[in-house]
Coordinates of C-alpha atoms in Angstrom, one line a residue:
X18 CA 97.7 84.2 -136.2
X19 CA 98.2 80.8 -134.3
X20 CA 97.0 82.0 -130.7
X21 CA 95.2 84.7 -129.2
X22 CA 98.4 86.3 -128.2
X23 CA 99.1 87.1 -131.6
X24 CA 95.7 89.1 -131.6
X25 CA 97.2 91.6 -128.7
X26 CA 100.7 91.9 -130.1
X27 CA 99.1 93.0 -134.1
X28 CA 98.3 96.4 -134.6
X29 CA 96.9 99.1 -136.8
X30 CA 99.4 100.2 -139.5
X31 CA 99.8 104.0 -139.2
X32 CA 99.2 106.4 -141.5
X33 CA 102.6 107.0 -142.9
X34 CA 103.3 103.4 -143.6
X35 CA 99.4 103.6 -145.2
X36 CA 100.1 106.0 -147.1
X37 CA 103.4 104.6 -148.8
X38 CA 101.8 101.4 -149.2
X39 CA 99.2 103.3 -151.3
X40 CA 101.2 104.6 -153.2
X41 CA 102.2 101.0 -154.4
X42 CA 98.8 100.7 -155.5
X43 CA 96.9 103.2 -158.0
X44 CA 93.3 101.9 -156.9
X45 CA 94.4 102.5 -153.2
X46 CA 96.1 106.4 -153.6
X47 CA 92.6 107.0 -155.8
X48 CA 90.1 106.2 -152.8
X49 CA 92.3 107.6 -150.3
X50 CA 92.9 110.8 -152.6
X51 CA 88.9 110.4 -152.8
X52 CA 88.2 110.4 -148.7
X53 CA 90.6 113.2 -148.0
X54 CA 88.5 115.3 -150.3
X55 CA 85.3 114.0 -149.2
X56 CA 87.0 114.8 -145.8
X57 CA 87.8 118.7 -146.6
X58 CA 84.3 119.1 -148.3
X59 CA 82.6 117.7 -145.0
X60 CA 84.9 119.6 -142.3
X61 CA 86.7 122.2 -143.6
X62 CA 84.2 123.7 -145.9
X63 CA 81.3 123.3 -143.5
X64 CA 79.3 121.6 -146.6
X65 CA 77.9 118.0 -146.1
X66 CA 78.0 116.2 -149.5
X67 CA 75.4 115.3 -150.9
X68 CA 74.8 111.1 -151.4
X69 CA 76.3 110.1 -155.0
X70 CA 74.4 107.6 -156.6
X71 CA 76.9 105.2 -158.2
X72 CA 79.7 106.1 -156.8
X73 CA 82.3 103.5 -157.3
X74 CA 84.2 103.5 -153.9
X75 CA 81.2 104.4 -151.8
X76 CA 81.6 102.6 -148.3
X77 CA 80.0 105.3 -146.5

């Protein structure tokens, strides 16, 4: 980025193109495999997870 316009014209890369990017990458489709199971447990079972100690790809 060379000016503060370039700031207002980038964006946030949508989920689709996240998605096939991660699919590039075998770290990447792990933790976002990982989140949308994390994601399920929290909302659609009604269950709130409980901390994991160790946890390589906690960012939470």
């Amino acid at each position: 980025m060379e000016t503060l316009f370039d700031v207002l014209e980038s964006r946030l890369p949508e989920q689709a193109e996240l998605k096939e990017a991660s699919l590039k990458n075998d770290c990447a489709s792990t933790r976002l495999f990982m989140r949308q199971v994390d994601a399920f447990i929290k909302f659609g079972l009604a269950l709130i997870p409980k901390r994991r100690k160790g946890y390589l790809f906690e960012d939470y």
